[in-house]
N, CA, C and O of each residue as an XYZ file, in Angstrom:
560
protein
N      -9.602     52.085     29.921
C      -8.580     51.361     29.182
C      -9.175     50.128     28.492
O      -8.862     49.837     27.337
N     -10.044     49.404     29.227
C     -10.668     48.211     28.642
C     -11.525     48.577     27.438
O     -11.544     47.855     26.442
N     -12.233     49.698     27.529
C     -13.077     50.122     26.410
C     -12.237     50.448     25.184
O     -12.635     50.144     24.059
N     -11.082     51.064     25.392
C     -10.206     51.394     24.265
C      -9.695     50.124     23.596
O      -9.652     50.033     22.369
N      -9.313     49.155     24.405
C      -8.829     47.883     23.855
C      -9.951     47.168     23.112
O      -9.734     46.632     22.026
N     -11.149     47.157     23.692
C     -12.295     46.527     23.025
C     -12.622     47.253     21.726
O     -12.951     46.613     20.727
N     -12.536     48.577     21.728
C     -12.795     49.349     20.513
C     -11.763     49.021     19.439
O     -12.119     48.826     18.276
N     -10.496     48.959     19.818
C      -9.439     48.639     18.847
C      -9.617     47.226     18.294
O      -9.383     46.986     17.110
N     -10.029     46.295     19.150
C     -10.290     44.934     18.678
C     -11.437     44.932     17.673
O     -11.382     44.215     16.674
N     -12.468     45.722     17.925
C     -13.590     45.816     16.986
C     -13.145     46.420     15.660
O     -13.567     45.969     14.595
N     -12.304     47.428     15.723
C     -11.785     48.040     14.495
C     -10.960     47.019     13.710
O     -11.080     46.927     12.488
N     -10.126     46.257     14.411
C      -9.330     45.229     13.731
C     -10.220     44.168     13.086
O      -9.924     43.703     11.985
N     -11.304     43.780     13.755
C     -12.247     42.826     13.165
C     -12.847     43.373     11.881
O     -12.990     42.645     10.898
N     -13.198     44.650     11.885
C     -13.775     45.271     10.693
C     -12.755     45.303      9.563
O     -13.094     45.023      8.413
N     -11.518     45.638      9.880
C     -10.463     45.672      8.859
C     -10.233     44.275      8.287
O     -10.122     44.109      7.072
N     -10.161     43.279      9.155
C      -9.970     41.901      8.693
C     -11.145     41.465      7.835
O     -10.950     40.834      6.796
N     -12.364     41.792      8.254
C     -13.547     41.442      7.466
C     -13.504     42.100      6.095
O     -13.839     41.470      5.092
N     -13.093     43.363      6.045
C     -13.009     44.068      4.764
C     -11.962     43.432      3.855
O     -12.191     43.267      2.657
N     -10.818     43.077      4.423
C      -9.772     42.436      3.620
C     -10.233     41.080      3.084
O      -9.989     40.748      1.924
N     -10.895     40.308      3.934
C     -11.407     39.006      3.493
C     -12.472     39.198      2.419
O     -12.530     38.427      1.462
N     -13.315     40.219      2.567
C     -14.341     40.490      1.563
C     -13.724     40.853      0.217
O     -14.195     40.392     -0.822
N     -12.681     41.669      0.224
C     -11.982     42.007     -1.021
C     -11.395     40.745     -1.647
O     -11.491     40.547     -2.859
N     -10.793     39.899     -0.829
C     -10.226     38.644     -1.341
C     -11.313     37.747     -1.921
O     -11.091     37.084     -2.935
N     -12.493     37.718     -1.286
C     -13.601     36.903     -1.792
C     -14.059     37.415     -3.152
O     -14.317     36.622     -4.058
N     -14.161     38.728     -3.301
C     -14.585     39.299     -4.586
C     -13.571     38.960     -5.676
O     -13.953     38.551     -6.773
N     -12.298     39.127     -5.384
C     -11.254     38.811     -6.371
C     -11.286     37.332     -6.727
O     -11.258     36.972     -7.903
N     -11.346     36.478     -5.716
C     -11.387     35.035     -5.971
C     -12.668     34.645     -6.695
O     -12.653     33.734     -7.522
N     -13.775     35.316     -6.397
C     -15.037     35.028     -7.079
C     -14.969     35.334     -8.559
O     -15.468     34.564     -9.379
N     -14.358     36.448     -8.907
C     -14.196     36.803    -10.323
C     -13.332     35.764    -11.028
O     -13.641     35.346    -12.144
N     -12.262     35.355    -10.384
C     -11.397     34.336    -10.992
C     -12.115     32.997    -11.113
O     -11.910     32.270    -12.085
N     -12.953     32.667    -10.138
C     -13.700     31.411    -10.189
C     -14.692     31.419    -11.341
O     -14.888     30.393    -11.993
N     -15.319     32.557    -11.602
C     -16.227     32.661    -12.752
C     -15.462     32.385    -14.043
O     -15.970     31.704    -14.934
N     -14.249     32.908    -14.145
C     -13.412     32.629    -15.317
C     -13.065     31.156    -15.435
O     -13.017     30.610    -16.537
N     -12.822     30.514    -14.298
C     -12.523     29.080    -14.319
C     -13.733     28.266    -14.756
O     -13.590     27.264    -15.457
N     -14.930     28.694    -14.342
C     -16.151     27.992    -14.757
C     -16.290     28.066    -16.274
O     -16.621     27.070    -16.918
N     -16.041     29.231    -16.841
C     -16.116     29.374    -18.295
C     -15.057     28.519    -18.978
O     -15.290     28.010    -20.074
N     -13.910     28.353    -18.352
C     -12.833     27.557    -18.930
C     -13.114     26.070    -18.951
O     -12.493     25.337    -19.720
N     -14.041     25.609    -18.118
C     -14.375     24.180    -18.094
C     -14.936     23.733    -19.439
O     -14.700     22.602    -19.862
N     -15.671     24.605    -20.110
C     -16.293     24.247    -21.395
C     -15.254     23.864    -22.437
O     -15.538     23.059    -23.325
N     -14.073     24.421    -22.343
C     -13.033     24.161    -23.333
C     -11.922     23.268    -22.800
O     -10.884     23.111    -23.443
N     -12.136     22.694    -21.646
C     -11.106     21.889    -20.997
C     -11.104     20.461    -21.522
O     -12.144     19.910    -21.882
N      -9.930     19.885    -21.557
C      -9.822     18.475    -21.930
C      -9.939     17.575    -20.702
O     -10.183     16.375    -20.832
N      -9.769     18.145    -19.521
C      -9.848     17.387    -18.278
C     -10.938     17.996    -17.390
O     -10.646     18.638    -16.381
N     -12.186     17.786    -17.781
C     -13.323     18.430    -17.128
C     -13.442     18.021    -15.662
O     -13.734     18.863    -14.813
N     -13.224     16.763    -15.354
C     -13.408     16.281    -13.979
C     -12.463     16.990    -13.010
O     -12.891     17.448    -11.951
N     -11.198     17.080    -13.362
C     -10.237     17.749    -12.479
C     -10.514     19.246    -12.380
O     -10.416     19.834    -11.303
N     -10.859     19.855    -13.507
C     -11.155     21.287    -13.486
C     -12.411     21.579    -12.668
O     -12.471     22.579    -11.953
N     -13.415     20.703    -12.776
C     -14.626     20.885    -11.974
C     -14.303     20.744    -10.490
O     -14.816     21.507     -9.671
N     -13.464     19.785    -10.139
C     -13.060     19.604     -8.744
C     -12.346     20.854     -8.224
O     -12.545     21.259     -7.079
N     -11.522     21.455     -9.065
C     -10.827     22.685     -8.687
C     -11.820     23.820     -8.458
O     -11.726     24.544     -7.467
N     -12.777     23.973     -9.385
C     -13.787     25.028     -9.248
C     -14.635     24.796     -8.001
O     -14.960     25.741     -7.282
N     -14.990     23.549     -7.748
C     -15.779     23.225     -6.563
C     -15.026     23.604     -5.288
O     -15.609     24.163     -4.358
N     -13.747     23.302     -5.251
C     -12.928     23.680     -4.096
C     -12.874     25.187     -3.904
O     -12.977     25.683     -2.783
N     -12.710     25.913     -5.011
C     -12.667     27.375     -4.916
C     -14.016     27.941     -4.482
O     -14.071     28.879     -3.686
N     -15.105     27.374     -5.003
C     -16.443     27.843     -4.625
C     -16.703     27.604     -3.136
O     -17.253     28.467     -2.451
N     -16.312     26.447     -2.648
C     -16.502     26.170     -1.221
C     -15.622     27.071     -0.359
O     -16.017     27.450      0.743
N     -14.437     27.415     -0.851
C     -13.598     28.376     -0.127
C     -14.289     29.735     -0.037
O     -14.217     30.407      0.992
N     -14.961     30.137     -1.120
C     -15.694     31.402     -1.106
C     -16.824     31.362     -0.076
O     -17.041     32.326      0.659
N     -17.536     30.240     -0.031
C     -18.625     30.090      0.941
C     -18.072     30.162      2.364
O     -18.658     30.815      3.228
N     -16.957     29.499      2.604
C     -16.344     29.537      3.937
C     -15.919     30.965      4.280
O     -16.075     31.402      5.420
N     -15.385     31.688      3.304
C     -15.009     33.084      3.540
C     -16.195     33.951      3.910
O     -16.107     34.775      4.821
N     -17.308     33.770      3.206
C     -18.523     34.533      3.514
C     -19.025     34.184      4.914
O     -19.395     35.071      5.684
N     -19.037     32.901      5.238
C     -19.473     32.485      6.576
C     -18.532     33.026      7.656
O     -18.973     33.353      8.757
N     -17.250     33.118      7.344
C     -16.280     33.676      8.288
C     -16.591     35.143      8.567
O     -16.543     35.585      9.715
N     -16.910     35.895      7.515
C     -17.267     37.302      7.698
C     -18.537     37.415      8.539
O     -18.624     38.263      9.427
N     -19.520     36.560      8.258
C     -20.750     36.571      9.051
C     -20.456     36.242     10.511
O     -21.065     36.816     11.414
N     -19.526     35.320     10.744
C     -19.157     34.956     12.110
C     -18.547     36.159     12.835
O     -18.863     36.411     13.998
N     -17.675     36.898     12.147
C     -17.081     38.078     12.770
C     -18.129     39.149     13.046
O     -18.025     39.882     14.029
N     -19.133     39.242     12.187
C     -20.160     40.273     12.355
C     -21.169     39.914     13.439
O     -21.610     40.787     14.186
N     -21.536     38.646     13.531
C     -22.607     38.251     14.448
C     -22.136     37.990     15.875
O     -22.864     38.272     16.827
N     -20.955     37.466     16.031
C     -20.434     37.133     17.364
C     -21.328     36.143     18.104
O     -21.597     36.319     19.292
N     -21.785     35.108     17.413
C     -22.613     34.098     18.069
C     -21.965     32.730     17.916
O     -21.275     32.478     16.928
N     -22.180     31.850     18.877
C     -21.660     30.488     18.749
C     -22.241     29.763     17.535
O     -21.564     28.938     16.921
N     -23.486     30.068     17.190
C     -24.115     29.426     16.036
C     -23.390     29.727     14.741
O     -23.252     28.846     13.892
N     -22.924     30.957     14.574
C     -22.203     31.292     13.350
C     -20.834     30.618     13.320
O     -20.344     30.263     12.248
N     -20.218     30.440     14.475
C     -18.943     29.717     14.525
C     -19.141     28.249     14.151
O     -18.309     27.664     13.458
N     -20.241     27.660     14.609
C     -20.536     26.268     14.262
C     -20.757     26.131     12.761
O     -20.308     25.156     12.158
N     -21.448     27.104     12.143
C     -21.675     27.061     10.697
C     -20.362     27.090      9.928
O     -20.196     26.353      8.957
N     -19.429     27.934     10.353
C     -18.126     27.996      9.684
C     -17.421     26.648      9.786
O     -16.850     26.168      8.807
N     -17.459     26.041     10.961
C     -16.819     24.735     11.145
C     -17.460     23.671     10.261
O     -16.756     22.855      9.666
N     -18.790     23.672     10.170
C     -19.480     22.680      9.336
C     -19.055     22.830      7.881
O     -18.736     21.838      7.226
N     -19.047     24.065      7.366
C     -18.655     24.277      5.972
C     -17.197     23.889      5.729
O     -16.879     23.278      4.709
N     -16.317     24.239      6.655
C     -14.900     23.923      6.475
C     -14.662     22.415      6.482
O     -13.886     21.899      5.677
N     -15.327     21.717      7.387
C     -15.160     20.261      7.461
C     -15.782     19.589      6.247
O     -15.208     18.654      5.689
N     -16.959     20.064      5.834
C     -17.616     19.490      4.654
C     -16.779     19.722      3.404
O     -16.702     18.845      2.543
N     -16.151     20.886      3.291
C     -15.301     21.170      2.135
C     -14.156     20.166      2.054
O     -13.827     19.664      0.980
N     -13.561     19.887      3.197
C     -12.449     18.935      3.229
C     -12.882     17.580      2.693
O     -12.148     16.934      1.945
N     -14.077     17.153      3.078
C     -14.556     15.838      2.653
C     -14.923     15.824      1.174
O     -14.651     14.845      0.480
N     -15.534     16.893      0.686
C     -16.006     16.928     -0.699
C     -14.851     17.081     -1.680
O     -14.816     16.406     -2.709
N     -13.913     17.957     -1.371
C     -12.865     18.296     -2.334
C     -11.682     17.337     -2.278
O     -11.145     16.955     -3.318
N     -11.275     16.947     -1.082
C     -10.110     16.075     -0.948
C     -10.503     14.619     -1.160
O     -11.630     14.217     -0.869
N      -9.591     13.864     -1.653
C      -9.808     12.423     -1.790
C      -9.287     11.777     -0.514
O      -8.086     11.553     -0.356
N     -10.212     11.484      0.391
C      -9.832     10.988      1.706
C     -10.119      9.498      1.825
O     -10.845      8.915      1.020
N      -9.536      8.910      2.841
C      -9.733      7.484      3.097
C     -11.105      7.263      3.733
O     -11.713      8.207      4.239
N     -11.593      6.030      3.711
C     -12.880      5.754      4.368
C     -12.879      6.121      5.856
O     -13.890      6.597      6.371
N     -11.769      5.906      6.541
C     -11.690      6.275      7.956
C     -11.808      7.791      8.128
O     -12.515      8.262      9.018
N     -11.122      8.546      7.285
C     -11.224     10.008      7.350
C     -12.649     10.468      7.037
O     -13.148     11.406      7.659
N     -13.307      9.808      6.072
C     -14.704     10.133      5.765
C     -15.598      9.873      6.970
O     -16.469     10.683      7.284
N     -15.386      8.752      7.641
C     -16.176      8.419      8.825
C     -15.975      9.461      9.924
O     -16.938      9.920     10.537
N     -14.728      9.828     10.164
C     -14.433     10.837     11.185
C     -15.085     12.170     10.816
O     -15.623     12.861     11.681
N     -15.038     12.525      9.542
C     -15.655     13.771      9.085
C     -17.161     13.749      9.298
O     -17.733     14.724      9.785
N     -17.804     12.651      8.939
C     -19.256     12.532      9.094
C     -19.645     12.583     10.569
O     -20.611     13.252     10.936
N     -18.897     11.880     11.409
C     -19.179     11.904     12.848
C     -18.994     13.318     13.400
O     -19.786     13.772     14.226
N     -17.961     14.005     12.951
C     -17.704     15.366     13.416
C     -18.829     16.311     13.016
O     -19.294     17.104     13.835
N     -19.270     16.234     11.762
C     -20.379     17.083     11.320
C     -21.649     16.743     12.099
O     -22.394     17.636     12.502
N     -21.890     15.455     12.306
C     -23.045     15.048     13.106
C     -22.968     15.590     14.523
O     -23.975     16.024     15.082
N     -21.774     15.565     15.103
C     -21.577     16.102     16.447
C     -21.847     17.607     16.488
O     -22.457     18.109     17.433
N     -21.391     18.320     15.460
C     -21.657     19.758     15.406
C     -23.155     20.044     15.299
O     -23.658     20.966     15.941
N     -23.873     19.251     14.483
C     -25.325     19.422     14.392
C     -25.998     19.072     15.723
O     -26.959     19.728     16.125
N     -25.499     18.049     16.396
C     -26.033     17.676     17.710
C     -25.845     18.820     18.703
O     -26.764     19.173     19.442
N     -24.651     19.388     18.709
C     -24.367     20.517     19.600
C     -25.302     21.676     19.291
O     -25.858     22.297     20.197
N     -25.469     21.962     18.009
C     -26.329     23.081     17.626
C     -27.783     22.828     18.009
O     -28.480     23.747     18.440
N     -28.238     21.603     17.858
C     -29.644     21.288     18.118
C     -29.945     21.149     19.611
O     -30.951     21.674     20.086
N     -29.093     20.455     20.348
C     -29.432     20.091     21.717
C     -28.626     20.809     22.803
O     -29.132     20.981     23.912
N     -27.423     21.222     22.528
C     -26.585     21.825     23.565
C     -26.413     23.325     23.419
O     -25.871     23.981     24.309
N     -26.869     23.867     22.309
C     -26.703     25.294     22.050
C     -27.645     26.089     22.940
O     -28.859     25.889     22.901
N     -27.095     26.980     23.735
C     -27.894     27.840     24.601
C     -28.045     29.169     23.877
O     -27.064     29.882     23.668
N     -29.283     29.503     23.493
C     -29.489     30.681     22.656
C     -29.086     31.980     23.344
O     -28.713     32.934     22.661
N     -29.146     32.049     24.660
C     -28.779     33.287     25.338
C     -27.266     33.450     25.452
O     -26.784     34.556     25.697
N     -26.516     32.375     25.281
C     -25.061     32.451     25.372
C     -24.521     33.112     24.113
O     -24.627     32.552     23.021
N     -23.957     34.272     24.256
C     -23.369     34.961     23.126
C     -24.375     35.647     22.230
O     -24.014     36.081     21.136
N     -25.636     35.765     22.654
C     -26.642     36.400     21.811
C     -26.534     37.917     21.844
O     -27.071     38.597     20.969
N     -25.845     38.451     22.845
C     -25.726     39.896     22.973
C     -24.280     40.303     22.763
O     -23.363     39.711     23.331
N     -24.093     41.318     21.942
C     -22.759     41.881     21.794
C     -22.442     42.689     23.039
O     -23.357     43.216     23.672
N     -21.183     42.802     23.407
C     -20.826     43.539     24.617
C     -21.298     44.995     24.598
O     -21.585     45.559     25.654
N     -21.384     45.614     23.413
C     -21.773     47.014     23.327
C     -23.280     47.205     23.192
O     -23.741     48.342     23.093
N     -24.065     46.116     23.183
C     -25.513     46.213     23.074
C     -26.140     46.004     24.440
O     -25.534     45.420     25.338
N     -27.357     46.490     24.579
C     -28.081     46.304     25.825
C     -28.602     44.890     25.930
O     -28.607     44.145     24.951
N     -29.041     44.523     27.118
C     -29.548     43.182     27.360
C     -30.845     42.907     26.617
O     -31.135     41.753     26.299
N     -31.640     43.951     26.329
C     -32.924     43.744     25.681
C     -32.836     43.630     24.175
O     -33.838     43.309     23.537
N     -31.687     43.877     23.580
C     -31.545     43.859     22.130
C     -30.763     42.639     21.710
O     -29.616     42.460     22.120
N     -31.368     41.805     20.903
C     -30.657     40.633     20.407
C     -30.018     40.974     19.080
O     -30.616     41.670     18.260
N     -28.804     40.490     18.861
C     -28.110     40.764     17.616
C     -28.549     39.839     16.505
O     -28.301     40.116     15.332
N     -29.206     38.725     16.863
C     -29.630     37.765     15.846
C     -30.875     37.052     16.354
O     -30.909     36.607     17.502
N     -31.901     36.939     15.509
C     -33.069     36.184     15.950
C     -32.724     34.712     16.075
O     -31.837     34.208     15.385
N     -33.425     34.035     16.951
C     -33.168     32.609     17.160
C     -33.496     31.832     15.898
O     -34.500     32.099     15.237
N     -32.650     30.874     15.570
C     -32.868     30.040     14.391
C     -34.025     29.097     14.657
O     -34.212     28.653     15.790
N     -34.811     28.781     13.624
C     -35.918     27.853     13.832
C     -35.404     26.498     14.287
O     -34.414     25.987     13.764
N     -36.075     25.936     15.247
C     -35.699     24.612     15.728
C     -34.572     24.616     16.729
O     -34.127     23.549     17.152
N     -34.096     25.780     17.122
C     -33.000     25.844     18.086
C     -33.524     26.260     19.417
O     -32.758     26.375     20.373
């Protein structure tokens, strides 16, 4: 019974990843059109900010798909870093919010560098102990 539930969860992850990938492709095509529209825009700064936000959303979507595929804590940390950085870059935040964002990103890098245990989550449940799903990142 547990194997069936785990299999169904894996199938759902694949379906969700496929749907997100389709959305990324559609949004990517629209973003390319927006980039071309900047050349003829009267408000370049705002349009560039919009394109930047959309581009960072695409990057977060790609990292999300990688996180679902890899099943490692490191990929989850990468998604969090991109999502938090996007908030700071695209939104007009207060100095206090900027400070909190910078401290949070620094904390995530600290966790990745010093507290990340490479063997934790390095193996998918359906893989053997001798097979790693992802090589260790340099410096980790």
